[in-house]
Amino acid sequence: MKTYDVVGIGNAVVDVITHADDSFLGHMGITKGIMQLVERERAELLFGSMADRTQAAGGSVANTIAGAGNLGLKTAFVGRVADDALGHFYADALAADGTAFPNPPVSGDLPTSRSMIFVSPDGERSMNTYLGVSAELGPDDVDVTVAADASIVFLEGYLFDKDKGKEAFKAMARACRAAGGKAGIAISDPFCVERHRDDFLTLIKDELDYVIGNEDEIKSLWQTDDLEEGLAKTAAICSLVACTRSGDGVSILAHGARTDVGVQKIVPVDATGAGDGFAAGFLFGLARDRDMETCGRMGCAVAGEVIRHVGPRAEGDLKMVLEEAGISF
């Protein structure tokens, strides 16, 4: 019996959220409605300008792990935070949600990563992300006994921006698979794929058991405008591929068999975190050895719940969401 059902590795980012009108955004030089990376000096200026801010433990894979824990899986998250107020907040927040955080905060000059999110009256989210200490995550931060004690390991593609992150990936994946578990990746976004295409393809082919991405990411992986071509080529090098297609549902290719799952089309309140939510439901099904259609339906149900409110995570009991969707778990 494994200690953990799912262990994630990725950027440990504190989401710091406040409300701001357009005049404030203009005054601070904040581009509305997008995510942009900022340097430390800019981050400190923006952080200091935030009134009535709220904080949450974030990061793409961390959002997925939180959703998996909400569904009842035993979870852990491998990330890097500093020995500062935000770092201790992050570790404590994960623990409060029942997710193990095996990496103690580290001392040094770099602070804990944070994404400063300014929410406009019209609901637009303007995100300014400072990667800080999480960008230094490397193989020394990976406890291979944690990876070996996981049924499933889930990796975040954004970590490939640093060579140390790549090595951390490989250490996690190899330890998990050597102990009989499954390792896979969220390929994160098309721009991430553009930066690391060759590395991603090698990793998927040689080191991983599954890959999760949306249609733009899958097409970018193979530099094609034809999704079917991209899906076929990905399935040729990986035994399990899950491709989300927004309002068109999800296509899953597993060991040569294809499953398409539809979704109820709704207008999102906030689409942030939809992919993270899908991964949470899908991995829950995978951990429970459910068939691919059920895994896909679980993923779509969780994603649908996430986009019904502001924020990247579901607010309620996800088991009830599955029950309401008529999905047995």
XYZ file of C-alpha atoms in Angstrom:
329
model
C 0.000 0.000 0.000
C 1.434 3.345 -1.055
C 1.430 6.274 1.359
C 0.282 8.685 -1.371
C -2.198 8.341 -4.203
C -0.870 11.396 -6.068
C 2.234 13.526 -5.543
C 2.756 16.709 -7.546
C 5.889 18.708 -8.239
C 5.784 22.287 -9.477
C 6.017 25.981 -8.692
C 4.913 26.834 -5.150
C 3.277 30.225 -5.701
C 1.230 32.221 -3.205
C -1.713 33.877 -4.955
C -2.168 37.349 -3.473
C -5.510 38.813 -4.549
C -7.034 42.263 -4.288
C -9.668 44.318 -6.104
C -8.625 47.299 -8.222
C -10.350 49.556 -10.721
C -9.053 50.481 -14.162
C -7.636 53.799 -12.998
C -5.495 52.030 -10.411
C -4.251 49.553 -13.019
C -3.341 52.415 -15.324
C -1.588 54.324 -12.554
C 0.505 51.250 -11.646
C 1.227 50.348 -15.277
C -0.526 46.970 -14.949
C -1.656 45.407 -18.225
C -5.238 44.311 -17.754
C -6.396 40.741 -18.211
C -3.098 38.927 -18.762
C -0.405 37.122 -16.791
C 3.064 38.585 -16.954
C 6.281 37.718 -15.160
C 7.852 40.496 -13.105
C 11.208 40.997 -11.433
C 11.740 41.322 -7.684
C 11.721 45.127 -7.443
C 8.485 45.345 -9.398
C 6.987 42.538 -7.321
C 7.760 44.338 -4.084
C 6.217 47.560 -5.401
C 3.012 45.817 -6.484
C 2.776 43.742 -3.306
C 3.083 46.889 -1.209
C 0.320 48.571 -3.221
C -2.274 45.876 -2.515
C -4.963 46.866 -0.029
C -7.263 44.338 1.674
C -5.412 41.481 0.061
C -6.241 37.815 0.497
C -3.779 34.969 0.093
C -4.044 31.373 -1.115
C -1.539 28.622 -1.810
C -1.413 28.366 -5.603
C 0.533 27.125 -8.600
C -0.845 24.997 -11.429
C 0.007 21.506 -10.182
C -0.658 22.575 -6.592
C -4.206 23.458 -7.696
C -4.552 19.960 -9.146
C -3.247 18.347 -5.986
C -5.698 20.392 -3.900
C -8.565 19.160 -6.084
C -7.399 15.563 -5.796
C -7.256 15.937 -2.026
C -10.761 17.428 -2.023
C -11.932 14.252 -3.728
C -10.391 12.149 -0.990
C -7.006 11.094 -2.362
C -3.889 10.993 -0.194
C -1.704 13.761 -1.608
C 1.663 15.495 -1.318
C 3.263 18.406 -3.129
C 6.974 18.947 -3.774
C 7.871 22.619 -4.102
C 10.316 25.222 -2.875
C 9.404 28.110 -0.551
C 11.555 30.539 1.408
C 11.843 30.832 5.169
C 9.650 33.927 5.202
C 6.059 34.800 6.081
C 4.622 33.761 2.699
C 6.643 30.538 2.696
C 5.298 29.474 6.076
C 1.811 30.502 4.991
C 2.107 28.252 1.933
C 3.296 25.218 3.897
C 0.649 25.712 6.589
C -2.127 26.158 3.992
C -1.274 22.862 2.304
C -1.137 21.067 5.639
C -4.537 22.517 6.585
C -5.971 21.049 3.368
C -4.495 17.631 4.157
C -1.668 17.749 1.617
C 1.806 16.812 2.810
C 4.544 19.342 1.997
C 7.804 17.462 2.583
C 10.132 20.370 1.728
C 10.915 22.669 4.687
C 11.234 26.409 3.914
C 14.767 27.317 2.827
C 16.893 30.244 3.932
C 18.594 32.547 1.446
C 18.156 35.781 -0.456
C 15.259 34.829 -2.741
C 11.744 35.230 -1.295
C 8.766 32.938 -1.737
C 7.149 33.121 -5.166
C 3.951 35.100 -5.442
C 1.387 36.021 -8.082
C -0.196 39.401 -7.434
C -3.700 39.279 -8.882
C -5.745 42.434 -9.363
C -9.437 41.726 -9.941
C -11.301 44.470 -11.843
C -14.995 45.310 -11.305
C -15.760 43.492 -14.589
C -14.149 40.298 -13.266
C -10.931 40.509 -15.314
C -7.869 39.152 -13.515
C -4.539 40.907 -14.110
C -1.757 38.649 -12.849
C 1.809 39.703 -12.114
C 3.950 36.733 -11.128
C 7.356 36.779 -9.460
C 8.887 33.303 -9.483
C 11.387 33.916 -6.683
C 12.718 30.868 -4.905
C 10.455 28.339 -6.660
C 12.462 28.832 -9.862
C 15.437 27.294 -8.040
C 13.690 23.951 -7.447
C 16.138 21.180 -8.297
C 16.969 17.514 -7.704
C 18.225 18.243 -4.183
C 14.646 19.216 -3.296
C 13.306 15.818 -4.349
C 12.957 13.158 -1.675
C 12.941 10.046 -3.841
C 11.330 8.034 -1.041
C 8.254 10.297 -1.348
C 8.132 9.732 -5.112
C 8.601 5.983 -4.681
C 5.751 5.914 -2.178
C 3.317 7.479 -4.671
C 0.964 5.615 -6.989
C 0.972 8.596 -9.376
C 3.387 11.498 -9.839
C 2.226 14.631 -11.669
C 4.765 17.061 -13.121
C 4.425 20.734 -14.094
C 5.831 21.740 -17.480
C 6.662 25.266 -16.338
C 9.566 23.891 -14.291
C 11.413 23.141 -17.526
C 12.482 26.784 -17.735
C 15.453 25.864 -15.531
C 17.863 22.945 -16.028
C 17.609 22.110 -12.325
C 13.860 21.817 -12.747
C 14.322 19.277 -15.532
C 16.562 17.168 -13.320
C 14.030 17.358 -10.484
C 11.370 16.103 -12.911
C 13.433 13.137 -13.932
C 14.337 12.218 -10.362
C 10.651 12.215 -9.379
C 9.485 10.297 -12.423
C 12.202 7.655 -12.252
C 11.757 6.990 -8.530
C 7.992 6.648 -8.915
C 8.141 4.364 -11.940
C 10.928 2.205 -10.469
C 8.605 1.484 -7.545
C 5.707 0.533 -9.831
C 3.914 3.899 -10.006
C 2.881 6.059 -12.955
C 4.435 9.418 -13.850
C 2.976 12.054 -16.157
C 3.016 15.711 -17.072
C 0.825 18.740 -17.627
C 2.478 20.430 -20.597
C 1.267 23.755 -19.206
C 0.779 26.142 -22.155
C 1.679 26.496 -25.867
C 4.437 29.009 -25.135
C 5.988 26.587 -22.649
C 5.877 23.930 -25.380
C 7.531 26.314 -27.841
C 10.418 26.821 -25.424
C 10.943 23.150 -24.587
C 9.491 21.090 -27.431
C 12.408 18.690 -27.929
C 12.859 18.128 -24.199
C 9.141 17.514 -23.728
C 9.009 14.995 -26.558
C 12.011 13.095 -25.197
C 10.575 13.095 -21.683
C 7.134 11.935 -22.824
C 8.616 9.179 -24.978
C 11.221 7.845 -22.559
C 10.210 8.737 -19.005
C 6.420 9.102 -18.677
C 3.223 7.056 -18.628
C 0.666 9.770 -19.392
C 0.367 13.334 -20.672
C -2.402 15.904 -20.129
C -2.758 18.977 -22.334
C -5.260 21.084 -24.208
C -5.677 21.126 -27.968
C -3.410 24.128 -28.513
C -0.655 22.517 -26.468
C -0.920 19.193 -28.306
C -0.809 20.959 -31.682
C 2.156 23.062 -30.568
C 3.980 19.915 -29.474
C 4.067 18.767 -33.103
C 3.950 22.178 -34.836
C 0.725 21.334 -36.629
C -2.698 22.931 -37.064
C -4.277 19.478 -37.292
C -5.313 18.263 -33.824
C -5.911 14.707 -35.038
C -2.354 14.550 -36.321
C -1.058 15.854 -33.008
C -3.111 13.356 -31.029
C -1.978 10.432 -33.155
C 1.676 11.376 -32.867
C 1.445 11.874 -29.108
C -0.318 8.537 -28.670
C 2.447 6.874 -30.690
C 5.017 7.811 -28.019
C 2.882 7.689 -24.861
C 0.363 5.062 -23.793
C -2.137 7.531 -22.284
C -3.001 10.981 -23.643
C -5.804 13.215 -22.357
C -6.565 16.282 -24.473
C -9.054 18.871 -23.240
C -10.983 20.721 -25.950
C -12.808 23.439 -24.011
C -16.534 23.320 -24.861
C -15.972 20.292 -27.094
C -15.080 18.034 -24.183
C -12.049 15.779 -23.930
C -10.397 13.150 -26.126
C -8.535 10.316 -24.412
C -6.250 7.883 -26.221
C -5.254 4.928 -24.067
C -3.333 1.913 -25.321
C -4.663 2.326 -28.840
C -8.308 2.950 -27.882
C -9.975 6.346 -28.161
C -12.663 7.747 -25.856
C -14.401 11.085 -26.458
C -16.312 12.657 -23.585
C -18.659 15.597 -24.140
C -19.419 18.452 -21.779
C -22.275 20.803 -21.058
C -21.307 24.126 -22.595
C -21.539 27.014 -20.129
C -20.226 30.565 -20.057
C -17.372 30.593 -17.530
C -17.442 33.021 -14.633
C -13.646 32.631 -14.540
C -11.830 30.063 -16.692
C -8.685 30.241 -14.544
C -7.732 26.775 -13.300
C -10.052 24.805 -15.608
C -7.191 22.614 -16.833
C -5.904 22.113 -13.285
C -9.380 21.047 -12.222
C -9.707 18.614 -15.109
C -6.393 17.021 -14.131
C -7.606 16.627 -10.532
C -10.732 14.728 -11.563
C -8.954 12.706 -14.223
C -6.167 11.629 -11.855
C -8.745 10.752 -9.198
C -10.322 8.348 -11.670
C -6.921 6.996 -12.680
C -5.938 6.427 -9.047
C -9.208 4.562 -8.500
C -8.637 2.373 -11.599
C -11.740 3.634 -13.352
C -12.319 3.260 -17.106
C -11.274 6.114 -19.385
C -14.789 7.417 -19.972
C -15.349 7.743 -16.237
C -11.936 9.388 -15.760
C -12.822 11.888 -18.474
C -16.254 12.592 -17.011
C -14.726 13.127 -13.582
C -12.213 15.574 -15.003
C -14.874 17.499 -16.903
C -17.145 17.652 -13.850
C -14.418 19.154 -11.672
C -13.368 21.611 -14.388
C -16.998 22.642 -14.803
C -17.249 23.375 -11.098
C -14.030 25.433 -11.116
C -15.167 27.748 -13.908
C -18.467 28.500 -12.193
C -16.808 30.894 -9.730
C -13.851 33.256 -9.436
C -10.568 31.559 -8.589
C -8.551 28.548 -9.739
C -9.965 25.981 -7.301
C -13.357 24.511 -6.526
C -14.991 25.970 -3.442
C -17.273 23.116 -2.422
C -17.166 19.367 -1.844
C -16.102 17.791 -5.135
C -17.538 14.418 -4.187
C -20.937 16.067 -4.187
C -20.144 17.531 -7.628
C -19.506 14.007 -8.949
C -22.680 12.725 -7.313
C -24.735 15.509 -8.873
C -23.215 14.631 -12.245
C -24.349 11.027 -11.784
C -20.784 9.689 -11.618
C -20.170 6.746 -9.332
C -16.848 6.868 -7.488
